[in-house]
PDB file of C-alpha atoms and ligand atoms in Angstrom:
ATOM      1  CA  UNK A1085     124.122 338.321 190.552  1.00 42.00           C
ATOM      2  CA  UNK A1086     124.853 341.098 188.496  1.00 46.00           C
ATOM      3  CA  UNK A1087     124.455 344.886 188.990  1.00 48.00           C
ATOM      4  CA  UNK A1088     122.294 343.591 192.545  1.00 53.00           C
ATOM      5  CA  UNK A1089     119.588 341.819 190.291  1.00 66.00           C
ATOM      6  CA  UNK A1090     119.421 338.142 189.528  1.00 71.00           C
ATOM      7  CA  UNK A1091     121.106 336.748 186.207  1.00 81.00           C
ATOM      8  CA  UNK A1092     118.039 335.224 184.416  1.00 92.00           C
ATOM      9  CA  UNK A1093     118.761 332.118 182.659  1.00 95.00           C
ATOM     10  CA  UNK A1094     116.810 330.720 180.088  1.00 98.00           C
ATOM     11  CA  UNK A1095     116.358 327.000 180.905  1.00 98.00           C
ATOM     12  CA  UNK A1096     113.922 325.515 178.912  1.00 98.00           C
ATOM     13  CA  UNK A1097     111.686 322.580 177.899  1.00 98.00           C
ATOM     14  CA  UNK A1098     110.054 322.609 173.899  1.00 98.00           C
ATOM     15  CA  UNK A1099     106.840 320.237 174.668  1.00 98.00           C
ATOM     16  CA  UNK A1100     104.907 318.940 171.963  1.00 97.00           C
ATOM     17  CA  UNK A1101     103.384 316.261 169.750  1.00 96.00           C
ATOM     18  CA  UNK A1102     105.855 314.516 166.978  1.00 96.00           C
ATOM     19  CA  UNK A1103     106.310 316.986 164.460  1.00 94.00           C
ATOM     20  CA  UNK A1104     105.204 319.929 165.988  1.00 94.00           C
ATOM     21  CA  UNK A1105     108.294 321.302 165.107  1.00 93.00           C
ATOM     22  CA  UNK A1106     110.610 321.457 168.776  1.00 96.00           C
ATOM     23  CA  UNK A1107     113.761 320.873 166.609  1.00 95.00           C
ATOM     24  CA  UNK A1108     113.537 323.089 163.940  1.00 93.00           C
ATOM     25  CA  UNK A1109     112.486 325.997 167.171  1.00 95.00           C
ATOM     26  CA  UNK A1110     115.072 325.175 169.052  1.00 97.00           C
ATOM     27  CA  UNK A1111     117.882 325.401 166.342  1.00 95.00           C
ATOM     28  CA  UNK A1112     116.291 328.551 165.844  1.00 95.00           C
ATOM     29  CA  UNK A1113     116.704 329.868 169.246  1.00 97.00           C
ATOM     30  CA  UNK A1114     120.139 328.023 169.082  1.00 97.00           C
ATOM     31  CA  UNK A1115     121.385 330.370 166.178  1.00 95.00           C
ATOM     32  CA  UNK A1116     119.414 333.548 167.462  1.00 97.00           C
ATOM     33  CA  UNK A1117     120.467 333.384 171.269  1.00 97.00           C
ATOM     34  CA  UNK A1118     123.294 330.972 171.379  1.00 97.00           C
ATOM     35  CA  UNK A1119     121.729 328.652 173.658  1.00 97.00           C
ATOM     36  CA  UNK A1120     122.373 325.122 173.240  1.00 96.00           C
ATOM     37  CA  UNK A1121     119.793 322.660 173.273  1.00 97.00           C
ATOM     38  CA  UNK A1122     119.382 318.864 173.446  1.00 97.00           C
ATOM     39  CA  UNK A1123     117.314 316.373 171.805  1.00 97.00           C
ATOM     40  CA  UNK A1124     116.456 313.336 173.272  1.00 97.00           C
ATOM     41  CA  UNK A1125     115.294 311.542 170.324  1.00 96.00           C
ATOM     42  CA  UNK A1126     118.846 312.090 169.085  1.00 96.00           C
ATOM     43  CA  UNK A1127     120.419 310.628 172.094  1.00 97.00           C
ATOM     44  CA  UNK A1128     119.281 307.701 171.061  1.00 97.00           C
ATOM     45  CA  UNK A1129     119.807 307.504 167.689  1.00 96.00           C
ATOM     46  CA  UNK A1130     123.809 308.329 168.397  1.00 96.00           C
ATOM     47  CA  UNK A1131     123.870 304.574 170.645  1.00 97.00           C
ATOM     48  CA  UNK A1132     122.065 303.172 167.227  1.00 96.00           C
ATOM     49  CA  UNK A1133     124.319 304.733 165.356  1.00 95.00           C
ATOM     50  CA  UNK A1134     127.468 303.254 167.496  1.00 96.00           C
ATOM     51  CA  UNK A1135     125.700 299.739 167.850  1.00 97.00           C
ATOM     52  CA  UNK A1136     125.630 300.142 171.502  1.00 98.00           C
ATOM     53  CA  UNK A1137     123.164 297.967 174.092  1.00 97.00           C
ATOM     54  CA  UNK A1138     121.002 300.818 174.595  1.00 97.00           C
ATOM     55  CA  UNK A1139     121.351 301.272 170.785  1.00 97.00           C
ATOM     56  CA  UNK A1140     119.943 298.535 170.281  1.00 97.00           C
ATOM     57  CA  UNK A1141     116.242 298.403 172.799  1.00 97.00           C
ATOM     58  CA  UNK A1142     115.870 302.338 171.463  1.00 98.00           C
ATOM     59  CA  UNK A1143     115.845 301.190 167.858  1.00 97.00           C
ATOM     60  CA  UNK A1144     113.051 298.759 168.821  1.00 97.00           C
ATOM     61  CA  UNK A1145     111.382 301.215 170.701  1.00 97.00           C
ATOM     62  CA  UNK A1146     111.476 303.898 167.878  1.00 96.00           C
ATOM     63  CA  UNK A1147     110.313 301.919 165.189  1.00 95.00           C
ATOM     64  CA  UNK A1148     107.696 300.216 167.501  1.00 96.00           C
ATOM     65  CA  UNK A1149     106.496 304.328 168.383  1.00 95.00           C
ATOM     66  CA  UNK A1150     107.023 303.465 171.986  1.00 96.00           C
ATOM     67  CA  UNK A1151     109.070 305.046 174.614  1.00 97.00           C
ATOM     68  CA  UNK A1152     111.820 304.104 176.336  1.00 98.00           C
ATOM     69  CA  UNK A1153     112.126 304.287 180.023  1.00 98.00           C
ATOM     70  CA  UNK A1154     112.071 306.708 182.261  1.00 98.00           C
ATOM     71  CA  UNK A1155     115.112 306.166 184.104  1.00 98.00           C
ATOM     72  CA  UNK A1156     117.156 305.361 181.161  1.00 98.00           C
ATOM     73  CA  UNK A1157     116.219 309.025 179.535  1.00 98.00           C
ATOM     74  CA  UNK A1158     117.073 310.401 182.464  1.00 98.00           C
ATOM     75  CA  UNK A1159     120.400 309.512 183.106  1.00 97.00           C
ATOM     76  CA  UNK A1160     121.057 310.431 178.793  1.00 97.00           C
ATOM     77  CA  UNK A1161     120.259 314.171 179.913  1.00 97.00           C
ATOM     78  CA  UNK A1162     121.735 313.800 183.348  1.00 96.00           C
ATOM     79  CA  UNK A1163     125.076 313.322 181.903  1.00 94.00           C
ATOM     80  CA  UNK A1164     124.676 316.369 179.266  1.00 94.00           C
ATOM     81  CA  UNK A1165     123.087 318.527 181.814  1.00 94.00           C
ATOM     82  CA  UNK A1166     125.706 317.885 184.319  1.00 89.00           C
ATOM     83  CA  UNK A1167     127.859 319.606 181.266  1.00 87.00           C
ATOM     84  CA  UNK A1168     125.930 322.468 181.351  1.00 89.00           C
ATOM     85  CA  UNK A1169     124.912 323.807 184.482  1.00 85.00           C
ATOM     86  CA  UNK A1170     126.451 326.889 184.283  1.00 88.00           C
ATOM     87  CA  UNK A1171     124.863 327.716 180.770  1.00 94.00           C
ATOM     88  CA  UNK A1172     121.451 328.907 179.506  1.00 97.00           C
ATOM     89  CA  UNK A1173     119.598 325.618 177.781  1.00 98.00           C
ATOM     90  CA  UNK A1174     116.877 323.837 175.780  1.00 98.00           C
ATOM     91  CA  UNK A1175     115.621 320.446 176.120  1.00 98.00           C
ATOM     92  CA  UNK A1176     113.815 319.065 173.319  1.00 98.00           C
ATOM     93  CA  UNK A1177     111.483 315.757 173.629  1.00 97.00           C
ATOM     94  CA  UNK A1178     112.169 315.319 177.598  1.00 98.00           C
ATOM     95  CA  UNK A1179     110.326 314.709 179.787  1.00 98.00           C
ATOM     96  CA  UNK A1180     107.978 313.226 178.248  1.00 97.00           C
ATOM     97  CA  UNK A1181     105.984 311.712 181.075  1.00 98.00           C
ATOM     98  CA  UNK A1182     104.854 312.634 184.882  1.00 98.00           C
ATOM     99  CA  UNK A1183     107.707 310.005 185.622  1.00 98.00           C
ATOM    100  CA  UNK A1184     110.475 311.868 183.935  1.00 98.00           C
ATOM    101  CA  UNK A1185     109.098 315.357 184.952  1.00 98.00           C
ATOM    102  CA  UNK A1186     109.745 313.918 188.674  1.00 97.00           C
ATOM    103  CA  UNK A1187     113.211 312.650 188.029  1.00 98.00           C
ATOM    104  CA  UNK A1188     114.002 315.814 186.611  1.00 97.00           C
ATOM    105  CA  UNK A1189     113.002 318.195 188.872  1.00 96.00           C
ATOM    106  CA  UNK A1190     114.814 316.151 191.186  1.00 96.00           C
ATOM    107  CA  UNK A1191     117.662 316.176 189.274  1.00 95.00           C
ATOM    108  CA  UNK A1192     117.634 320.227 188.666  1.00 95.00           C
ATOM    109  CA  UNK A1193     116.185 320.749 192.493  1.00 93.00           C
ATOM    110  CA  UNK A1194     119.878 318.925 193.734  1.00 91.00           C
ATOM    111  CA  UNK A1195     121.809 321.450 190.839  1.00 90.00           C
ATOM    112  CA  UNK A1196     119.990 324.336 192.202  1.00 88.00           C
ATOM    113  CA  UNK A1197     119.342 325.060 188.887  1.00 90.00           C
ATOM    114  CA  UNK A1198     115.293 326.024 188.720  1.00 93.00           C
ATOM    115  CA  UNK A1199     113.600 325.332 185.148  1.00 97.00           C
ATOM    116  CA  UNK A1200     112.816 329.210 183.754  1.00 97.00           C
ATOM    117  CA  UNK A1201     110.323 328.157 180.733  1.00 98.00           C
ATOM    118  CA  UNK A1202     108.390 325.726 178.904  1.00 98.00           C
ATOM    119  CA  UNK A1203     107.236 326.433 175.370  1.00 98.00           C
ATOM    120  CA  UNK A1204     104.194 323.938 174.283  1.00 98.00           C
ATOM    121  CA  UNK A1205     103.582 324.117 170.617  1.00 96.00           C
ATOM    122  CA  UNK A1206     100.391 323.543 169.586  1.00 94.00           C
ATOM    123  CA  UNK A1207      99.597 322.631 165.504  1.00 92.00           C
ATOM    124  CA  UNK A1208      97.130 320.816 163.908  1.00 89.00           C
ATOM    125  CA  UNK A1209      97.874 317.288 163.785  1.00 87.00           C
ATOM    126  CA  UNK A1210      96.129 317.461 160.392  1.00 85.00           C
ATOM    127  CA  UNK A1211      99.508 319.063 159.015  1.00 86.00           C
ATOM    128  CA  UNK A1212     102.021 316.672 160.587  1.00 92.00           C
ATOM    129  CA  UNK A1213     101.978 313.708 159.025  1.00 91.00           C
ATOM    130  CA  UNK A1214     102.657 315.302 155.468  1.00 89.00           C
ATOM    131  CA  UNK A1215     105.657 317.409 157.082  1.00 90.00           C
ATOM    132  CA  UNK A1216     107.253 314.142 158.351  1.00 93.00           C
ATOM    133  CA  UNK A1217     106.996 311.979 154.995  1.00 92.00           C
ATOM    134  CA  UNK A1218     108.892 314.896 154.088  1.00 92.00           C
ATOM    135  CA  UNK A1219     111.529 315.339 156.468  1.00 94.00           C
ATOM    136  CA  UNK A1220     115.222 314.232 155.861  1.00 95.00           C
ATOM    137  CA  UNK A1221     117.747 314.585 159.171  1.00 95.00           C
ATOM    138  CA  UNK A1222     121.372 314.623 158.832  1.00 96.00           C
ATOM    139  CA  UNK A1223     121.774 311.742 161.389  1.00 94.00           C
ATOM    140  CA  UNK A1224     125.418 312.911 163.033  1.00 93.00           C
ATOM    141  CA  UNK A1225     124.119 315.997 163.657  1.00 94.00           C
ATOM    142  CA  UNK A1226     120.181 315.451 163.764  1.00 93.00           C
ATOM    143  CA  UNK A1227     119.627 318.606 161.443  1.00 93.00           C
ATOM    144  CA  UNK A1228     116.364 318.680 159.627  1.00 94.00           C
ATOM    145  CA  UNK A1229     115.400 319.742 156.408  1.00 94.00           C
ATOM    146  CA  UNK A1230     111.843 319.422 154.558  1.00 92.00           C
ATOM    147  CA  UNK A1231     111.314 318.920 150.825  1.00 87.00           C
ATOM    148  CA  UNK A1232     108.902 321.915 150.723  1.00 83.00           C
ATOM    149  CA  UNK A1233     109.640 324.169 153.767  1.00 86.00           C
ATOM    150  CA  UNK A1234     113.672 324.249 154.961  1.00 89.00           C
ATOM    151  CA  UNK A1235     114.970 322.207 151.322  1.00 94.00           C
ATOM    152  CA  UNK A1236     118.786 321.185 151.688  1.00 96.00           C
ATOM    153  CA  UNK A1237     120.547 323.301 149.231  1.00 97.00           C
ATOM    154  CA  UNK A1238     121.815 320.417 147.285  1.00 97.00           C
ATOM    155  CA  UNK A1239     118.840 317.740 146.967  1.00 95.00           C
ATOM    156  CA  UNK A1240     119.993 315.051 149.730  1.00 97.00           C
ATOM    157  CA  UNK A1241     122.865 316.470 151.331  1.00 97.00           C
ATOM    158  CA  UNK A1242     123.777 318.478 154.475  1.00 97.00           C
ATOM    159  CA  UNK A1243     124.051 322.153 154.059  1.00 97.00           C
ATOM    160  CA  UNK A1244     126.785 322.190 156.413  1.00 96.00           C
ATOM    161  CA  UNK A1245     128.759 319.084 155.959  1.00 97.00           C
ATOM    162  CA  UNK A1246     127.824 318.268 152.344  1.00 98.00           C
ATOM    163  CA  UNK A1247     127.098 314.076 154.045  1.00 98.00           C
ATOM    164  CA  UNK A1248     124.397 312.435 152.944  1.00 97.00           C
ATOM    165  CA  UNK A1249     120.750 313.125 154.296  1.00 97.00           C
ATOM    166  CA  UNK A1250     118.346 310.185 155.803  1.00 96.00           C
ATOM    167  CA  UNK A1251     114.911 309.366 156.309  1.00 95.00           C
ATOM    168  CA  UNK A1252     114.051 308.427 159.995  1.00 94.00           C
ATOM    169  CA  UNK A1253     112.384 304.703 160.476  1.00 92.00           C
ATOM    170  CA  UNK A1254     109.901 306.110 162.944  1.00 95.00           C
ATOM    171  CA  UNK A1255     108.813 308.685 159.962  1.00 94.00           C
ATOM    172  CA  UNK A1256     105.969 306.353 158.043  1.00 94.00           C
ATOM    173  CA  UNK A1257     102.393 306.249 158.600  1.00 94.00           C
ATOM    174  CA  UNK A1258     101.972 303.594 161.135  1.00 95.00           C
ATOM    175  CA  UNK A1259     104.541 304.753 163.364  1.00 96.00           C
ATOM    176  CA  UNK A1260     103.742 307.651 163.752  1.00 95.00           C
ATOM    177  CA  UNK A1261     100.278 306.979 164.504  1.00 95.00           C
ATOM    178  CA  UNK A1262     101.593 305.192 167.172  1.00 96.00           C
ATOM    179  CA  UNK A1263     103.903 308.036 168.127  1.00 96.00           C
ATOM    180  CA  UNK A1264     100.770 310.493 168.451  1.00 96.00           C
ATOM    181  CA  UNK A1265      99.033 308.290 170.408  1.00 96.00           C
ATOM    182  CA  UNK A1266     101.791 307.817 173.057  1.00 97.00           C
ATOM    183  CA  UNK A1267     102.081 311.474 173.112  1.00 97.00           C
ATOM    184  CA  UNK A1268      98.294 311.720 173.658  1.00 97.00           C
ATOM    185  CA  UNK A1269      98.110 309.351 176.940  1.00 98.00           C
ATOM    186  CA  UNK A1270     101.359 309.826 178.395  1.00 97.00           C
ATOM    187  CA  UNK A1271     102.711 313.617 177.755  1.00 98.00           C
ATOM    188  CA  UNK A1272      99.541 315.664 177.524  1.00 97.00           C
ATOM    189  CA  UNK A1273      98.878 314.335 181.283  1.00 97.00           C
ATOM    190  CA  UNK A1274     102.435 316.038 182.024  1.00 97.00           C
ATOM    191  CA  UNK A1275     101.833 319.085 179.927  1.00 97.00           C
ATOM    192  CA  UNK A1276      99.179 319.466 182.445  1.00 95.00           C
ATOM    193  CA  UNK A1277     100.983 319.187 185.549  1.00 93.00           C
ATOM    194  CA  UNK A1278     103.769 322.308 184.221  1.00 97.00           C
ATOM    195  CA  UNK A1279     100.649 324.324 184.155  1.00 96.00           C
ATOM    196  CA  UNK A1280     100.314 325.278 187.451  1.00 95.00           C
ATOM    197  CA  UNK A1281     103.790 326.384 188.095  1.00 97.00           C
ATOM    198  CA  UNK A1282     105.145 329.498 188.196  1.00 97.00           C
ATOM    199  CA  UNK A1283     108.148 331.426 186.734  1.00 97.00           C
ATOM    200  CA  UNK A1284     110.703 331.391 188.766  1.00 96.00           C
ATOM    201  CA  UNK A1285     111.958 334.854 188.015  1.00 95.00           C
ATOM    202  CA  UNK A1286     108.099 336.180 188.182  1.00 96.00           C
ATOM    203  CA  UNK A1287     105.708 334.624 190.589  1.00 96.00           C
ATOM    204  CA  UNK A1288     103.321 336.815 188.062  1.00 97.00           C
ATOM    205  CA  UNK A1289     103.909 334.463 184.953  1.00 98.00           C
ATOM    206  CA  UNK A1290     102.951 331.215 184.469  1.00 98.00           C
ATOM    207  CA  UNK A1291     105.985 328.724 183.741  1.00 98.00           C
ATOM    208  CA  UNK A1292     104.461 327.200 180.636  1.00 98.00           C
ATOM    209  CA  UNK A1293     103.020 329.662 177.604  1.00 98.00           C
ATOM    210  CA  UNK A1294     101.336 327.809 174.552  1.00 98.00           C
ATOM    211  CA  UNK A1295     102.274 328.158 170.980  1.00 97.00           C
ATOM    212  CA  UNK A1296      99.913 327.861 168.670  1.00 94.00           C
ATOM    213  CA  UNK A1297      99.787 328.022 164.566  1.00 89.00           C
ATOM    214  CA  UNK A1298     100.479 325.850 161.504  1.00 80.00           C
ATOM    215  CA  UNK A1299     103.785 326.278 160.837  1.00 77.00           C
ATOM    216  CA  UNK A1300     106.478 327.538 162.602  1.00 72.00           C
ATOM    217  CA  UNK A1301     107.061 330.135 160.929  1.00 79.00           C
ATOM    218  CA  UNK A1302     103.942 331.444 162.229  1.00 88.00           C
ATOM    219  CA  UNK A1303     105.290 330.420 165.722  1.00 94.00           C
ATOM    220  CA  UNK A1304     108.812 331.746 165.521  1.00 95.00           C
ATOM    221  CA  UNK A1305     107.871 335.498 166.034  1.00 95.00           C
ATOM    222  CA  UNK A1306     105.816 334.880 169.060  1.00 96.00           C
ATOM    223  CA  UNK A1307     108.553 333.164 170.542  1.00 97.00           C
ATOM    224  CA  UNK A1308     111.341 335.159 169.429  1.00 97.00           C
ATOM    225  CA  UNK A1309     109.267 337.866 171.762  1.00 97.00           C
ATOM    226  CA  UNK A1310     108.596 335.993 174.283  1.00 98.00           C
ATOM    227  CA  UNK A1311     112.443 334.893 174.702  1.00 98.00           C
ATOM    228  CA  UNK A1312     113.646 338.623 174.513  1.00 97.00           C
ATOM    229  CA  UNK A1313     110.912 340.186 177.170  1.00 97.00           C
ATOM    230  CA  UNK A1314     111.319 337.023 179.781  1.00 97.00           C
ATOM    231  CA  UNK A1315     114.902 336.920 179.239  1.00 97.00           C
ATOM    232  CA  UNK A1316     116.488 340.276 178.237  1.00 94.00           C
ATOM    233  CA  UNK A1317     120.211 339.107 179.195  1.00 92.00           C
ATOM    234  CA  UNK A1318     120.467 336.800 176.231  1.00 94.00           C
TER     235      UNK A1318
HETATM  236  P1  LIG B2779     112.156 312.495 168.784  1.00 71.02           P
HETATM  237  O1  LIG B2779     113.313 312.415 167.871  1.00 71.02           O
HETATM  238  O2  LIG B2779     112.184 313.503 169.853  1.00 71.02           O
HETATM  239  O3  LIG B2779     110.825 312.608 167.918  1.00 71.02           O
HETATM  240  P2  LIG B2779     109.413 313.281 168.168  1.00 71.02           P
HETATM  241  O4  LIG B2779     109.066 313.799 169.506  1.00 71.02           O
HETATM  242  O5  LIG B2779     108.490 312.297 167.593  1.00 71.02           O
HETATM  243  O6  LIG B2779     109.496 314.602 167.412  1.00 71.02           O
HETATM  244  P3  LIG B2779     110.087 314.807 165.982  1.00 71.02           P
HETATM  245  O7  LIG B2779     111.572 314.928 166.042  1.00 71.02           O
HETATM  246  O8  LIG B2779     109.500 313.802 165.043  1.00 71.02           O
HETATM  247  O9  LIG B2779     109.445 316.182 165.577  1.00 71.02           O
HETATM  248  P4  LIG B2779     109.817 317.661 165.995  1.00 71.02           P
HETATM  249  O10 LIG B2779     108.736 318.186 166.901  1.00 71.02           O
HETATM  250  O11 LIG B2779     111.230 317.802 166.445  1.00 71.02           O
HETATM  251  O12 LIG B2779     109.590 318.366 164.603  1.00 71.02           O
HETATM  252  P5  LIG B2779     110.651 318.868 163.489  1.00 71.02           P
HETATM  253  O13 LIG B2779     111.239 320.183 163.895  1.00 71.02           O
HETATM  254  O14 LIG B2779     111.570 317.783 163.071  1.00 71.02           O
HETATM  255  O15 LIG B2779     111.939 311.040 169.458  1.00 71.02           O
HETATM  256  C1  LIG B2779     111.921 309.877 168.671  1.00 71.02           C
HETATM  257  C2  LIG B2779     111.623 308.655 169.515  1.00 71.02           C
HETATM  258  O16 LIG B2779     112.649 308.489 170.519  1.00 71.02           O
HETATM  259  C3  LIG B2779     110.319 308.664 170.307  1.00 71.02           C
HETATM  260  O17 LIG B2779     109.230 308.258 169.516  1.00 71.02           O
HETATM  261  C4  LIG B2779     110.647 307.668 171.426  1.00 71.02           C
HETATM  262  O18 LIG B2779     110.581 306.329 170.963  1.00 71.02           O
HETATM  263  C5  LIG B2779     112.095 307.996 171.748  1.00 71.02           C
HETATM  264  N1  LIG B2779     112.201 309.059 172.768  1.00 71.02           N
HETATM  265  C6  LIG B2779     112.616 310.331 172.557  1.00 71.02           C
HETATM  266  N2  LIG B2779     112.553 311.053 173.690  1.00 71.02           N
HETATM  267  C7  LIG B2779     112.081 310.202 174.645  1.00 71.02           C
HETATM  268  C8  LIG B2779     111.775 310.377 176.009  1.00 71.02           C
HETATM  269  N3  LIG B2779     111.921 311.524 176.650  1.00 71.02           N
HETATM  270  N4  LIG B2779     111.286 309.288 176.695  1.00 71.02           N
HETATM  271  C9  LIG B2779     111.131 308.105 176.093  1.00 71.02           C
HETATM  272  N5  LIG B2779     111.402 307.878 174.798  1.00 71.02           N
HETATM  273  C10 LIG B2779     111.866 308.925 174.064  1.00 71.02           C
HETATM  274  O19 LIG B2779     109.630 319.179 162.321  1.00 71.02           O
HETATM  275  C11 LIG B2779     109.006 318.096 161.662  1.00 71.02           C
HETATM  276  C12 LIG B2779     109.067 318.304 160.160  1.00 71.02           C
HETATM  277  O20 LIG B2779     108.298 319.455 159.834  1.00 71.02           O
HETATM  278  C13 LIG B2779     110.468 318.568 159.599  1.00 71.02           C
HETATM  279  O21 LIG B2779     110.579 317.986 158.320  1.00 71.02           O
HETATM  280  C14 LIG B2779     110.518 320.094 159.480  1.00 71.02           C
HETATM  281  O22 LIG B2779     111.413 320.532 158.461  1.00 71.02           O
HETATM  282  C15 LIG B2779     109.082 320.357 159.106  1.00 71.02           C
HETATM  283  N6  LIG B2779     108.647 321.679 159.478  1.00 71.02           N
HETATM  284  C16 LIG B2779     109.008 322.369 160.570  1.00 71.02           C
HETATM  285  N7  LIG B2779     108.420 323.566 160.532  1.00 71.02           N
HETATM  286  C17 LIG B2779     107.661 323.585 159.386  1.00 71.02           C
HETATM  287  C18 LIG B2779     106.809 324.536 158.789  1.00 71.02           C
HETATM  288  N8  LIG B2779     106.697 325.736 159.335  1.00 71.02           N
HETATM  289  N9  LIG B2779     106.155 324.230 157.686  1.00 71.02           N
HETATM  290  C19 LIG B2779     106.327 323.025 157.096  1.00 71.02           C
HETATM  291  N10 LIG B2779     107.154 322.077 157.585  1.00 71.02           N
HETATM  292  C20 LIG B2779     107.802 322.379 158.721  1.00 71.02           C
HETATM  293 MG1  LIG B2780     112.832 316.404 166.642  1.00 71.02          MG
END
């Protein structure tokens, strides 16, 4: 509580196909608002990195375009969120099905720690697959540049660490066919299911708000607003 009203914290899930653009938002929001965010794809591709046993079945299921499971993804975020529960935050890529959606409303029902907004971008799927041939991530960190739209300042390396920039495997044509179509029978069924909630601030608002345009640059504005009226603390 402060000043008699409730402290409104932004806790928040980016929802939306591969390459909609949920990293490049939420680093956005990161550097505007300060609020930390986590990516679940790059959960992953840390155990990969460090040759772990989940390393391992998550680089089969990436390059396959399938998911992993449910209760494996959970306890990834459980242990970050559990970090965090005091904070404002953004999670990127999970859930991604009803199953995960249950576990983690579980999860945040037990923290007492309500979700406050979910952002699902919308763009046409005929502009992804260009913008992911031409994405290269700085794996440590999972930072993303584009050749066209965010370009590294020196060709192939990390503006901020100067290491070497990588293509994903999941980033080629077949992939990520398969990526879209996972999306399409197993997270637009979710999407639907945060529609009917509420805000939990603001009976009045619904939980989730859509994001539409082509680039997110188009998007950012929209959200930028939206962040600042629901959440005027931050
Ligand atoms: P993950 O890493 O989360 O991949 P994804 O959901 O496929 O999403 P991407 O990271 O590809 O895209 P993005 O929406 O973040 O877009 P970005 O900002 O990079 O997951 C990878 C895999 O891990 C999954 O396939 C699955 O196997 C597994 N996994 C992850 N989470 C899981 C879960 N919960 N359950 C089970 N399995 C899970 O933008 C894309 C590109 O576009 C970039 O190059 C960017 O620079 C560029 N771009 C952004 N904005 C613009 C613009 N305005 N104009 C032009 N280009 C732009
Ligand atoms: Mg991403």
């Amino acid at each position: 509580m402060r000043g008699g009203t409730v402290q409104r914290r932004l806790r928040m899930l980016m929802v939306g196909c591969p390459g909609s653009g949920k990293g490049t938002l939420s680093a956005r929001i990161e550097k505007h608002f300060g609020v930390h965010f986590i990516t679940a794809g790059d959960l992953l591709r840390w155990h990969i990195r460090h040759g772990t046993e989940l390393g391992k079945q998550a680089s089969e299921s990436i390059r396959a375009g399938r998911l992993m499971p449910d209760t494996t993804m959970m306890q990834l975020v459980a242990e970050k969120l559990h970090d965090m529960r005091e904070t404002d935050w953004i999670l990127d890529g999970f859930p991604r099905t009803e199953g995960q959606a249950q576990l983690l409303s579980e999860e945040l029902y037990a923290a007492h720690c309500p979700l406050s907004l979910v952002v699902n971008l919308k763009v046409p799927e005929s502009a992804i697959l260009q913008r992911i041939l031409q994405r290269w991530t700085h794996m440590p960190s999972g930072r993303v540049y584009n050749l066209s739209f965010n370009p590294p300042k020196t060709p192939g390396l990390d503006d901020l660490t100067g290491e070497p920039l990588e293509t994903r495997e999941d980033d080629n044509p077949d992939t990520f066919k398969k990526r879209i179509d996972a999306f399409h029978t197993q997270t637009e069924p979710m999407i639907q299911h945060f529609r009917a909630l509420r805000s939990p601030y603001d009976e009045s608002l619904p939980l989730l708000v859509d994001m539409a345009g082509s680039t997110s640059n188009e998007i950012w504005p929209k959200l930028h607003q939206l962040i600042r009226e629901r959440f005027p603390d931050l």
